[in-house]
Each structure stands twice: as structure tokens, then as C-alpha cells.
């Protein structure tokens, strides 16, 4: 029996993370010290990150070309791994305080990351499906990881039910496309689009995929789960969902639609246009009405998905690069925001109401300044990462002639200022008394917040290299 | 031309100061105050060096610094100064130390944060005036919003949150539309040319009339909100009333000029055809603003609101001058920007003085202040007279040139606008009468302290400038003339109004 | 008339600069009263000397020459240029001497009058500032500089009227003066703008007097009319003509020396001076000149009728001033520019005298201004009485006194240019003038003192520092008119000849000396009649006025109520404007505009609140929405 | 021979039934079963297409799907049990703490 030739380089990041997860799970059975496990996961992820970074510039493919290592995959691998590192940092004290089983927590986190890496690297719909499921199933459990909390259970339940429901659509979509083109490989599909095929079948499949991906990235109207799940899940998991899961979702979404269905752009751009507008608007308008900061951030993440959809609607290399860059910028600021949410909580008192932030800005200047940076960046104020991201997204839209979309986008930015700035109002302009656990007692968490803040400023002030990275990564798809 | 760093020094010195101020220990507010004052003064000195080295014989940008920032998008770091921006920069660097000095006594809580934001604001303003790259300009433009937002929101009055939020959202909304327009403009310019945000290159962009109109509208909205032009002005009274004195001074003194400066530097020369097409509308709004602002100012019970509405009126004059699109009118408009910065800034300082003593700004709470506060009253008198454009003081030069310029461009508008001269006198004098003249109506005003040494140190330079600029405007006008001429020439086509005027002036009748 | 030799000089700037220096000293040494009382009149005295020297230089030069002092380029913007430059030609020479001369006397007088006021330094600071502005106005070689002085005097007027700011009425009167003047200035500025653009030539826009005179031919007839009428509005504001005269009576709230200097002798004549200065523009528009004449005559009559029944000594003089200014404007309107200036001069003498005399009376009466409280002051204040009598005779046009010649010349020109109706108005007004002035004289100085005993007890003659200026002015009120005798008498109209190079010879009709003598006779008779009537009413039969007032009640009340013009303006302009402003603020600004702004925000927020309830927590509802979306996407492809 | 379209129609109907089941059933376990029905409907489609196209891919995919469905079932039931421990109900309506 002969194995098909495997380019080990192509699967190296995946392999490392997956193995790390297994090790974690195993060690977790015997080691009780949460911090050791956390450090293990962190170091492992760090090593993987470095190893992956070394691979930059390499190309490889495995499993009959269904899994590739191109710049695009590397971009997302690195992004996901970095996010993973930060989330682990954030989880260290949180896991301990909430009593979540550290072994399975980190293991599931790593499995989820490995699923994401598959999604980023896969060039076959089936592999994307597998990656997505590996990721999703892990995250379902993570969402319910705080087993004693009813809210956590409910979040897991809702996420699971709707996720499984969406899986049905994803599969149906794959099936229809398979039926129409006879292939599941993205490049093959792209090649066959011009040929004689059943367009109805194909387009129905495209629509189904749109539904499924829309669910994963929380696009309206497939977003309903997001606020509930984000609110109910443990905060560190919410951060993971808001950043990493969304990035992975967009990784697959972008590759499939811009690379695979690029030839059908005229057919799906209108739909995506509507989705983008709806997503931005609903996300922002509903975020205005929230009192719980996690729920507010959930709607905010919906809105940001909308901005990225604008980039996808624009399509082409510009749109693709803009989407990639936006995800990068979004990762830093959003992780940071969740970090601050974590920092405000303490054992038994989550302090998740926005009003709990009253007076925080001057009582805890570091947290205040960091949160201000994140909120302003999310609003899109220069010279922060969020602004750079929006600029490139709207540039893409304008270049491709989607002026109305750009205008609606900026109007949405204005609306978003309403709720982001409200956090600043509460933090800096109203008196309050919620005490914050000292930074020295949560060194990892604060490290992650400062790191996110630095990245947010850095990307904003010097966007050029990151932008170039995003552009080249997008173009490197085979 | 690259190699000098003076402009960068001017722009970034305040920000460096801001960061250093943050490092001052919290229990040493005096240290923060002195550091802030030192850095802003240093900036002023640097800007004086800029003036000293400024060549008044060319319309070109000077002291240019240019470097790549985001090369793939054609975004560069370009700073440069010309006769239009020179004095606005000086105005900014002149007012900021004074405001900081004034705030020594005015701000007692969260001192270092206040100065941090104030200095950050200065960097934003200076950058916006000096940026020649549209993107860079936009970055500075929005960078100004945040510190101002905090200054109003944290150190402001009772309704500060409402006011600051309104300020932020309003200006953000308008400027984001401009952002889309900028992106569009750049993308059009990129057809057949390297993509760039360099405004000097973008001036030459060929646009269809429809495109011009749309883009002009977007730019004009952003700037009109900032000016603020009627009917986009309602954020201003709220912001002014709630802001602390220093915030009001900077807001009125410099920030409002951003709008008019934006029109002159960007909206008008980038879209000359649209400018001409929109001129009647803008002139109409300017005139309405002048009269409306004056009328509404008259019935305000709150001193700061009165001054705020007076700004609406004054800035209407500036718009009138700008859209006269001739050398006289535009020079008058620029001059009036400086005048307004000084006189309205000083008015807010003066209001701040008595607010600090009495914790009220209601006109009805004062009256007969001349007796207890003779020095204060005298300064107030001069400033008020400057504000109503008394000849011999700075305000007159600006208003006269504006009217002279706009008279050639649009007589009807000028005639209506000149009504503002009367209405302006009405509300100012009435206010002065109720605050300074008359009997002492309130016992608690009888023993108010007259201007302190520090307050005199803040107000004296302003009053001196008010007089100097009224008596000897030559150095200012001479330095701005070449740049203004070049801008006017850029805005007008061959059949433009200014050309017709030139023909008439040259005696071809 | 342009042309003539230009004599460059570099001393003219001193004339306005000296009072300015006085102002600065008064500010710096504000706490040293003695010093201020020496410096303030001193600088004006020196200014008078410098002015005199300049005028002497001018007199030595050939006729039509002018001294010019180009100080520095002031406003230079594009094609527009305005220099700070001064000129002394015949017209300016007359004015500068009046201003510095009378000004000096009044400064001296004020040292006594204001001696007990704690704000004396402030008073002199204002007064010096006024002198500076007024001299700027009369010496300006450029209309923009002239405008600086023009508004500057308005400012000083505002400050001095409101000098005793603690009384609300004073402050309000000051404000009213400034605002009404501003309305006039508005016309002036617009006139200047139109003039500037209409006379633009050779790539230059200029408001230099010489430039305007040189290029006045560029004015199209309608343009000339427009410019002239706009300038008239300016003059009407400053010189208190219909319909903008309303501020002047209220301006009497200021200290009396101020009323004498600003509101009688100098500032209010600025409008006359300005029209004379720009007479070439008015000559280009006969229609505008006609309007000027009518406004002047109407104002003269109108104000005189009000003066008939006023009881406040200063109010009477104020309306008298308005009326006399009307005469001057009438003179301008009939093209007798030199005559107008002549009357400006004589009026400066006798009206300053009258005001200072009134001031002396008020001073002696411990601040009482109501003539119904006076009477019989002849014995107690002899110098004041005699000088006041001279002033009254001068204004009434008693033969030989200053007012006689100037008023006669005005009426002669009015008749001579065919304005018979206006002549009749003028002559009648002359009669009224005599009546109300003598009424004032009799009520003040004849009969029994009607004041309360404690005031009566204090009545005293004023100190020499006040009476000396009275005497000097009285002398001038007698001889001041002799420089302008009718044609054929001794040296004839020397004054007119002196001014002729600037203002031109006015076109006096060809009607021989006989007609002029006859006219003179008629006017004199009317004045005598007025004076006699006053004597009958107020000395012989003091009950008669009351009877008349009772019988002609409506007319009497109309006059006492000053035709209710103030009330009319209040109802038609002031109140509606305030109401409109409130409406604009509360309804338009706050409700509509700001309501719209906030409405947008509120709508968005409300939508957020509303739609969040769709998120009801039921997972199956979520799935329903999801499915709906999926079906929608699918149907997009299936349906299209 | 039965045409492919019939299979497709059948699977579409099954999918629809599953979807409706998700919407209307109150018992979470039944809802979950309805989802399983949807997945199996898709499987039918895969097989039908594989047969039509003459490739084996579709058949193989079905195995993947079945495996994943099994994993999901395990996790799903675990979640349901965990939730049941905190709150003894399997009624979907009652899982509505998180809302608005």
C-alpha cells in the first residue's frame, strides 16, 4: 500500500497544533496546575508560530492538492496562531478563576485552532467542511466550558443547534456545486465555471454556501446566534469566537468566493452587497441599544463582518487584500477589547454591564487608555488600526465602483461611534466605583492587553508593511 | 527641498510634550502645567522661526518635507507651508500657550490629562494646517476630534456629555463622507497616473462636472459643519457652552478655521467648476448665517452661547470672502479667520474669567462690572470692539476686505451681509451694556477680583495683536498675497468673475 | 476740484498723534488726576498749534494747493490699496482749526466741569481719543482712513454718552447712538464699496480722495445717484438727519462738555464735512442733491417744532442742533458746499457756547436740567447770562452775529438755486429757532427762580476755568461770521473764496444784491417775530403758553411726544426684531434645526431599541430568520 | 431507471422536512434529530450526484459527513446533558435567558 506523496511542509503548522492539542489533553489528565498547562499551550503555540513564520515564502501542497501552503494560508495561519497565543494569555487567570477544566480547555482551544488552520489552507470544499467542523465542534464545547453556568450552557446549546443547522446548508451547497461541476476542488470549480454546466444548480449551491459562511462570520440575517452566544460563553472563548473563528470563516469565505467563484462575481456581488449593508446596519444600530458590553461587542463584531463583506463585494485583488488587512487590524483591537472586559471581571462578579465601566478611565489609567484605543480604533479614528482597515475596505469599494456601499459604510461608522464612544463616556466622564484587580496579579492578561494596544497603534501608524503582506498573501493563492 | 525638519518639529513638539506631561507624577500638577506651557511656548518660538524664514515673494509651498508613508497607496508624509497656512499655524501656536497659561487656574482636576489632550490637539491642528497629503490631512483632521471630545466631555459643564457626543458625531459624520470623496478623487486621478494623495498633484485632476459636484458636496459638507455654516451649526453653541474655557478658546479660535481653511485649500481649488456652480448657494447660506447668527445671538441669556452664535455670524463673513473668489475677498477672509481667532478667543477667555469668579455665565447675573473690574472692563471693551469690526482694530480690516471683495462678486449678497455690521453691533453692545454697564445688580459682584497678573499676561498679547493687526496689517497681507493669488487663479476659469473684475479694473470700460 | 499743487510734508501726522499720546498717558497715569488735567488739554492745545502752523503754510502756498503727509501703506490687498495719509487743504484746514480750537476750549472747560468726578482720567482719555478720531476724520486723505475716524468718533460718542454708565438710561442711550450710527455707517460703507469699484482704473482700486476726484467721471449717472444716496445715509446717521436723528436727543445723557464738543460742534458735522469732501460725487447726480436738500430742510423744520415745547435745557439745544444740521444739509443740497462749512463753523462757535452755557447753568443748579425749575438766573450767573444771550442772538440770526451771515447765505443760495419752497421752510424754521431759543433764554434767566430752596441756595457762577472758554466762544460767536459777508460788503465772502478751490463756487443765481437784501430782511423779520413772541409768551403773559397748549392739545402732545418717532421705531423695528430673534432661536434653531439633528440620532437609537426585541432568545425563532434569509438568497437566483 | 432529478427532489423534500422540524418541534432532542435528517438528505444528494457523474467522490464524502454527524451528535448530546443538569428541561422555549 502506498501513501500518496505528502508535502510535510504543507501540513506542518496543522500537525504541530493538532499534536499539541492531543498532548495537552493527555497531560491535563495528570497535571493539575492550570498555569503550567497554559504555559505549555503558550510555548507550543509560540513555537508553532515561529516555525510557521520560517515557512514564509515556501509553497507546498498535500492530499492531492486539497490542502496547500501558500502565502494566503500562511497569513491566516500566523494570524490564527497569534490570536491563539493572546487568547491563551488571556485565559490563564480566567480559567483558574472560573474553575474551567484547564486540560480540556486548552486542548479544545488547540483543536479549534487546528480546525481553523485547515480552513485557511484547504482548497477543497470538503476539506473546508472538515476544518470547519473540527473548529466548530471544539468551539461548541468551549462555549459551554463553564459548565456550572446556565448561561454558558445555553450559549453552547444555541450555538450548537444553529451551527449544526448551518452545516446542513453548507453540505447541501457543496453537494449542489459538486453536482453542477463534478468537483469539489476550488481551482477545478473555477476552471469549470466557463463550461457548459447547470447554472441553476450551481447558483443554488453558491447561495447555500453564502448562507453557511454567512452564519460562520455572523452576517445578517444569519447572525441571530451571535449576541446570545457571545454573551453567554466564557469571555475568553468569546474573544476566540469574535476574532479567530471569524477570521477562519472569512479565510474560507474569501478563498471560495474570490478564488473559486471569482468568475461568478456578477452573480453574487448583488447578494453580497445586500448582505453587507444589512450586516453593517443591523449590527451597528442594535449595538446602540445594548447594556451588556459583551453583547455590544457581539453586535459590533457583526458590524465589522459587514465591513469585510464590503471588501468581498468589491472583489478582486483589492477587495481580497482589504479583507485580509481588515481582519488583521480587527484582530488586535477586538482581542484587546475583550481583554479589558476580562480585566474588569473578578471571581463571581463578571462586571459585564457597560455601566460597570464608570470612572474606570482615571482610576485605572492603563486599562482606560487601552480601552480608549480599542474603542476609537473600532470606530475607525486615525491613526489606529481600525481606521487603516476601513480606508482599505472603502478604497476597494470605491475603486470597483461601489460608491453607495462606501457611503453606507461610512454612515455606519458614524452610527458605530455612538456606542463605542459611549464606553468612553462611561469610563472617563461618569463617576463609578467598580474596582479592578491589580495588573500585577494578572500579568498575562495585562500583557495581552498591552500587546493588543501596541499592535493596534502600530498597524494604524505604519500600515504599509501589513498592507503589503495582505496584498501579497492574497495574490499568492494558486 | 527635503532636508529641513522645521515643520515636523513644529507639528510634533506638542505631542512629545503631551507624552512627557503624562509622565509627570499625578501629585505634581504644577509640574504638568509648566511642562505643557514650556512645550507649547517652544512650539510658538519654532513657528516664529518659520515666519522669519518665510519667503513672501512666492506662491509655492515652502519648507516642504516629503517622505513615503504607505507607498502602495500613494500616501505620503508631506508637510509644507504657504501664505495661507502660515498665519493659521501662527494663530494656533500663539493661542495654545495662552490657553495653557489661562488653564493654570482654571483646571484643577485631572490636570495632566487636560494638558495632554490640549497638546495633542495642538499637534492635530498644526498637522491639519500643514499637511499637503490628503490622507495625512484627514488623519490630522480626525485626530483633532478626540482630544477636543475629551476636553469637552471630561472638563465641561453640566451637559458636557451631550455636547461632546454631539460635537463628535456631527463632525465625524460629515468628515467621513469627505473620506469617501477623497478616495474617489484619488482613484480617478490614478487613471493614467501614479496613485497619489499629494494635493499638489490632485489639483490637476480632470473630473466631469457631475463628479465635481458630488465630490465638492462631500468636501463642503465636512468643512461646512466645522465652519459652521447655517444650518449645520447647532453643535457649536452646545459645545461652546459646555466646554471649559480653554476648550472654547481653541474651538472657536482655531478649530472653526479648519472648515474655512479646508474650503480654501481643498474644496475650492480641487473642484473649481463645482465651486462656481455652488457659489450662489454658499453665498446665500453665508449671508443667512451672518444675519441669523447675529439675530439669535442677541437673545441668548448665556454669555457663551451668545459668543457661539456670534461665531456663526462671523464665520459667515469669512465664507462670503472666500466665495468672492478674488484676491481681495480671500485675503480678507483669511485675515478675518485670524481676527476671529483672536477676538472670539479673547471673548471666551473673558467669559472664563468671570465664570471662574462667579460660576455663572448668565448675562442676567452680571451688570455694572465696570466699577469692581475696571481693567477687565477695559479689555472687554477693546475685544468687543474688535469683534464688531471697529476700524482701527483688526476686525475691520478683514470685514472691509471681505465686503470689498464680495461686492465685486455678488452685490446682493454683500448688501445683505453688510446688515451683519449693524446686527453685530446690536447684540454685542447690548450684551456689553448688560454685563459691564448699568448699576451693580448683584451684591456678590461688588467685590470680585479684577484681572490677576496671570490673566493679564494671557490677555495682553491678544489685545496687543488686536491693535497691531488693525493698525499695521501689511506684513500679514503681503505674506499671504502670492499664495492667495495662485489659489484664486486655480479656482477660477478664464471666464471667472475675478477675471471679469480684473478686466474692469484695468479700465476697459 | 482736483488739481492744484501738492506740498509734501511730514508733520501732519502729529496732529492726530498728539491726542493719541494723551490717551496713552491717561491710561498709564490714570491714577494721577492733576497730571491728566494738564496733559489732556495740553496735547490738544499743541495739536491746535501744529494745525495752525500747517494752515499758515497752506495760506502761503498758491490757492488750491494742499499739504499731504503720506505716512505708511496701510491696507494693500491685490489691486486695492489704502494708505494712512493726511491732507490739509482749505476744507480740512477749516475743520481742523474748528476741531482743535473748539476742542481745546472744551477740554479746558471740562477741567472745571468734571473736577469733582472720580472718573475724570477716564473722561479725558475718552475725550482725547475722540480728538484723535475726529482729526483722523478731517485730515484723512483716504476715505478708508476717514472711515476709521468716522467710526472712531462714533465709538467715543458711545463711550461718553454712557460715561456715567451706572444709570441704565445712559448706557442705553450710548448703545442707541452707536447702533443708529452703525446703520448710517452701513450706507457709508456700501457707498464706499460701490465708489471704489466704480472708480477702479488702471489696475488699481483706491479710495484716495484724489483718486476718487480724478476718476469720478467713470461713474454712470445711476451709479453716481446710488453712491450719493448711500453716502447720504451715512451722513444722515452721523449728522442726525431724518430719519436717523433719533440718537442725538438721547445723547444728551452724556456730560455737558461732551454734548458741546461732540454732539454740537464737531462730530455731528462729520456728515456735512464728508459730503463736502465728496461733493464731486454729489454733483454727478442732481437727483441725489435734490434729495439731500429736501432731507435737510425737512429735518430743520421737524426738529425745530419739537424744540418748541421741550423743557429739558439740553434737549432743546439738542433738537436745535438737529435743526441747524438740517440747515447745513440743505446748503449742501443746493450745492452751496462752502456755505455749509461756513455754517458748520459758526454753529460750532455758538452751539458750543450754548451748550457750555447750559453746562454752566446745570453746574450752578446742582445738576438740574429742567427749565421749569429755573428762572431768574441773570443776577446769580452774570457771565453765563451774557454769553448765553450772545449765543442765542447768534443762533437766532440777529444781524451782525455769526449765525446771521451763515444762515443768510444758506437761505440766499436756496432761493438763488430756485428752491423757493425750501427757502420758505428755511425762513420759517429760522423764525421758530428764534422763538424756541428765546423761550429757553427767558425761562432760564428771567422771572423767579422756581427751584427747590436747597438748590436755589447753592446757585453760583461757575469758576473761571469754565467761564473763560464761554467768553472766548462768545467773542467768536459775534465775529466768527464776519469772514463770510455777503457779496459786495467790505471784503465779501472771503470764507467762500478760501474754500472755492476745494468745493468750487456755488452757483448762486443771477439776482442782484437787491434780492439778497430782501431775503435777508425777511429772515431777520421772522427771527425778530419769533423772539418777540417768546417774550410775550414767557415774560409778559406766562399763562398764555398753557392756554395754547390746552387749546391745541393734540398738536402740543404730538410735539411733546416728539412725533412718537421713538415709539414708532420701537414698535416697527426693535420689537419685531427681538421677537423675530426669539422665534429664530427657539423655533427655528432649537426646534427645527437642532430638532432635526437630534431627531436623526433619536430615530436611530429608537430603531435599535425596537429591533433588539426581535432577538427574543428563542433559538427556533433564530432558525426561522436564518431560514428566511436562506430562502431569500435562493429565490434571488431562482426568480431573476 | 429512475432519473437523478427524482433523487434530488426527494432529498430536497427531506431537507425541507428536516428544516421545518427544526423550526416547529419543541423538544431539543427532536430538533437535533431533524438536523440529522437534513444532513442525511444532503447525503442522498451526494450519492445521487456521484452516481450521475460517475465519480466516487460523492460516495466518499458521505462517509465524511456521517463521521462528522456522529461527532456532532456526541457533542450535542453532551451539551444537552450538561444543560439538563443545571436546568432539567429539554424544551427549546425555555432556553431563553440570553436575549435582547
mmCIF file of N, CA and C in Angstrom, chain B residues 301-349:
data_model
loop_
_atom_site.group_PDB
_atom_site.id
_atom_site.type_symbol
_atom_site.label_atom_id
_atom_site.label_comp_id
_atom_site.label_asym_id
_atom_site.label_seq_id
_atom_site.Cartn_x
_atom_site.Cartn_y
_atom_site.Cartn_z
ATOM 1 N N UNK B 301 -29.442 84.189 26.608
ATOM 2 C CA UNK B 301 -29.252 84.597 28.002
ATOM 3 C C UNK B 301 -27.881 84.188 28.544
ATOM 4 N N UNK B 302 -27.183 83.350 27.824
ATOM 5 C CA UNK B 302 -25.923 82.796 28.292
ATOM 6 C C UNK B 302 -24.790 83.428 27.492
ATOM 7 N N UNK B 303 -23.792 83.928 28.209
ATOM 8 C CA UNK B 303 -22.709 84.638 27.523
ATOM 9 C C UNK B 303 -22.016 83.778 26.477
ATOM 10 N N UNK B 304 -21.732 82.556 26.851
ATOM 11 C CA UNK B 304 -21.001 81.708 25.916
ATOM 12 C C UNK B 304 -21.833 81.391 24.688
ATOM 13 N N UNK B 305 -23.119 81.222 24.898
ATOM 14 C CA UNK B 305 -23.972 80.937 23.741
ATOM 15 C C UNK B 305 -23.999 82.135 22.826
ATOM 16 N N UNK B 306 -24.024 83.283 23.433
ATOM 17 C CA UNK B 306 -24.020 84.492 22.619
ATOM 18 C C UNK B 306 -22.762 84.534 21.755
ATOM 19 N N UNK B 307 -21.644 84.284 22.390
ATOM 20 C CA UNK B 307 -20.401 84.320 21.618
ATOM 21 C C UNK B 307 -20.405 83.210 20.562
ATOM 22 N N UNK B 308 -20.980 82.080 20.918
ATOM 23 C CA UNK B 308 -21.025 80.979 19.963
ATOM 24 C C UNK B 308 -21.816 81.372 18.715
ATOM 25 N N UNK B 309 -22.977 81.952 18.931
ATOM 26 C CA UNK B 309 -23.757 82.350 17.757
ATOM 27 C C UNK B 309 -23.074 83.485 17.011
ATOM 28 N N UNK B 310 -22.340 84.311 17.754
ATOM 29 C CA UNK B 310 -21.612 85.363 17.052
ATOM 30 C C UNK B 310 -20.584 84.741 16.122
ATOM 31 N N UNK B 311 -20.054 83.587 16.516
ATOM 32 C CA UNK B 311 -19.112 82.902 15.629
ATOM 33 C C UNK B 311 -19.793 82.491 14.338
ATOM 34 N N UNK B 312 -21.005 82.005 14.461
ATOM 35 C CA UNK B 312 -21.742 81.629 13.254
ATOM 36 C C UNK B 312 -21.816 82.833 12.315
ATOM 37 N N UNK B 313 -22.082 83.963 12.908
ATOM 38 C CA UNK B 313 -22.208 85.176 12.117
ATOM 39 C C UNK B 313 -20.861 85.569 11.494
ATOM 40 N N UNK B 314 -19.828 85.553 12.313
ATOM 41 C CA UNK B 314 -18.517 85.971 11.822
ATOM 42 C C UNK B 314 -17.981 85.047 10.748
ATOM 43 N N UNK B 315 -18.159 83.763 10.987
ATOM 44 C CA UNK B 315 -17.648 82.830 10.004
ATOM 45 C C UNK B 315 -18.430 82.930 8.704
ATOM 46 N N UNK B 316 -19.656 83.407 8.798
ATOM 47 C CA UNK B 316 -20.410 83.682 7.575
ATOM 48 C C UNK B 316 -19.672 84.707 6.726
ATOM 49 N N UNK B 317 -19.124 85.699 7.387
ATOM 50 C CA UNK B 317 -18.337 86.691 6.657
ATOM 51 C C UNK B 317 -17.140 86.041 5.968
ATOM 52 N N UNK B 318 -16.494 85.151 6.699
ATOM 53 C CA UNK B 318 -15.326 84.501 6.110
ATOM 54 C C UNK B 318 -15.736 83.741 4.847
ATOM 55 N N UNK B 319 -16.843 83.030 4.953
ATOM 56 C CA UNK B 319 -17.296 82.278 3.778
ATOM 57 C C UNK B 319 -17.615 83.221 2.625
ATOM 58 N N UNK B 320 -18.206 84.326 2.974
ATOM 59 C CA UNK B 320 -18.532 85.320 1.951
ATOM 60 C C UNK B 320 -17.260 85.749 1.227
ATOM 61 N N UNK B 321 -16.231 86.018 1.998
ATOM 62 C CA UNK B 321 -14.974 86.448 1.392
ATOM 63 C C UNK B 321 -14.356 85.359 0.534
ATOM 64 N N UNK B 322 -14.401 84.141 1.038
ATOM 65 C CA UNK B 322 -13.791 83.050 0.277
ATOM 66 C C UNK B 322 -14.481 82.871 -1.063
ATOM 67 N N UNK B 323 -15.794 82.916 -1.025
ATOM 68 C CA UNK B 323 -16.523 82.635 -2.255
ATOM 69 C C UNK B 323 -16.693 83.875 -3.120
ATOM 70 N N UNK B 324 -16.055 84.951 -2.715
ATOM 71 C CA UNK B 324 -15.921 86.049 -3.662
ATOM 72 C C UNK B 324 -14.924 85.642 -4.740
ATOM 73 N N UNK B 325 -14.049 84.702 -4.367
ATOM 74 C CA UNK B 325 -13.020 84.209 -5.275
ATOM 75 C C UNK B 325 -12.300 85.354 -5.978
ATOM 76 N N UNK B 326 -11.849 86.289 -5.223
ATOM 77 C CA UNK B 326 -10.874 87.220 -5.777
ATOM 78 C C UNK B 326 -9.876 87.558 -4.675
ATOM 79 N N UNK B 327 -8.778 88.118 -5.083
ATOM 80 C CA UNK B 327 -7.681 88.288 -4.131
ATOM 81 C C UNK B 327 -8.119 89.061 -2.895
ATOM 82 N N UNK B 328 -8.853 90.127 -3.138
ATOM 83 C CA UNK B 328 -9.244 90.980 -2.016
ATOM 84 C C UNK B 328 -10.112 90.200 -1.036
ATOM 85 N N UNK B 329 -11.133 89.554 -1.581
ATOM 86 C CA UNK B 329 -12.067 88.849 -0.712
ATOM 87 C C UNK B 329 -11.389 87.722 0.050
ATOM 88 N N UNK B 330 -10.559 86.969 -0.640
ATOM 89 C CA UNK B 330 -9.937 85.818 0.016
ATOM 90 C C UNK B 330 -8.930 86.288 1.060
ATOM 91 N N UNK B 331 -8.183 87.321 0.723
ATOM 92 C CA UNK B 331 -7.257 87.832 1.742
ATOM 93 C C UNK B 331 -8.027 88.342 2.948
ATOM 94 N N UNK B 332 -9.122 89.009 2.661
ATOM 95 C CA UNK B 332 -9.956 89.474 3.767
ATOM 96 C C UNK B 332 -10.454 88.301 4.594
ATOM 97 N N UNK B 333 -10.830 87.226 3.905
ATOM 98 C CA UNK B 333 -11.354 86.067 4.625
ATOM 99 C C UNK B 333 -10.283 85.459 5.518
ATOM 100 N N UNK B 334 -9.090 85.335 4.981
ATOM 101 C CA UNK B 334 -8.019 84.754 5.800
ATOM 102 C C UNK B 334 -7.741 85.672 6.985
ATOM 103 N N UNK B 335 -7.711 86.948 6.685
ATOM 104 C CA UNK B 335 -7.459 87.897 7.766
ATOM 105 C C UNK B 335 -8.541 87.803 8.826
ATOM 106 N N UNK B 336 -9.756 87.630 8.345
ATOM 107 C CA UNK B 336 -10.875 87.548 9.277
ATOM 108 C C UNK B 336 -10.802 86.269 10.106
ATOM 109 N N UNK B 337 -10.256 85.213 9.509
ATOM 110 C CA UNK B 337 -10.070 83.989 10.303
ATOM 111 C C UNK B 337 -9.163 84.294 11.483
ATOM 112 N N UNK B 338 -8.080 85.004 11.209
ATOM 113 C CA UNK B 338 -7.153 85.323 12.292
ATOM 114 C C UNK B 338 -7.838 86.232 13.317
ATOM 115 N N UNK B 339 -8.551 87.225 12.805
ATOM 116 C CA UNK B 339 -9.231 88.143 13.702
ATOM 117 C C UNK B 339 -10.199 87.412 14.606
ATOM 118 N N UNK B 340 -10.959 86.553 13.986
ATOM 119 C CA UNK B 340 -11.956 85.833 14.764
ATOM 120 C C UNK B 340 -11.272 84.972 15.808
ATOM 121 N N UNK B 341 -10.165 84.367 15.407
ATOM 122 C CA UNK B 341 -9.413 83.569 16.364
ATOM 123 C C UNK B 341 -9.006 84.392 17.562
ATOM 124 N N UNK B 342 -8.540 85.585 17.312
ATOM 125 C CA UNK B 342 -8.079 86.423 18.416
ATOM 126 C C UNK B 342 -9.246 86.959 19.232
ATOM 127 N N UNK B 343 -10.194 87.577 18.529
ATOM 128 C CA UNK B 343 -11.211 88.297 19.297
ATOM 129 C C UNK B 343 -12.177 87.330 19.964
ATOM 130 N N UNK B 344 -12.600 86.302 19.252
ATOM 131 C CA UNK B 344 -13.517 85.371 19.888
ATOM 132 C C UNK B 344 -12.803 84.550 20.949
ATOM 133 N N UNK B 345 -11.545 84.222 20.648
ATOM 134 C CA UNK B 345 -10.755 83.549 21.678
ATOM 135 C C UNK B 345 -10.700 84.396 22.933
ATOM 136 N N UNK B 346 -10.418 85.668 22.740
ATOM 137 C CA UNK B 346 -10.328 86.559 23.896
ATOM 138 C C UNK B 346 -11.678 86.688 24.594
ATOM 139 N N UNK B 347 -12.743 86.726 23.815
ATOM 140 C CA UNK B 347 -14.063 86.812 24.441
ATOM 141 C C UNK B 347 -14.311 85.610 25.345
ATOM 142 N N UNK B 348 -13.946 84.444 24.856
ATOM 143 C CA UNK B 348 -14.145 83.259 25.690
ATOM 144 C C UNK B 348 -13.270 83.304 26.928
ATOM 145 N N UNK B 349 -12.058 83.812 26.761
ATOM 146 C CA UNK B 349 -11.204 83.957 27.936
ATOM 147 C C UNK B 349 -11.861 84.887 28.951
#
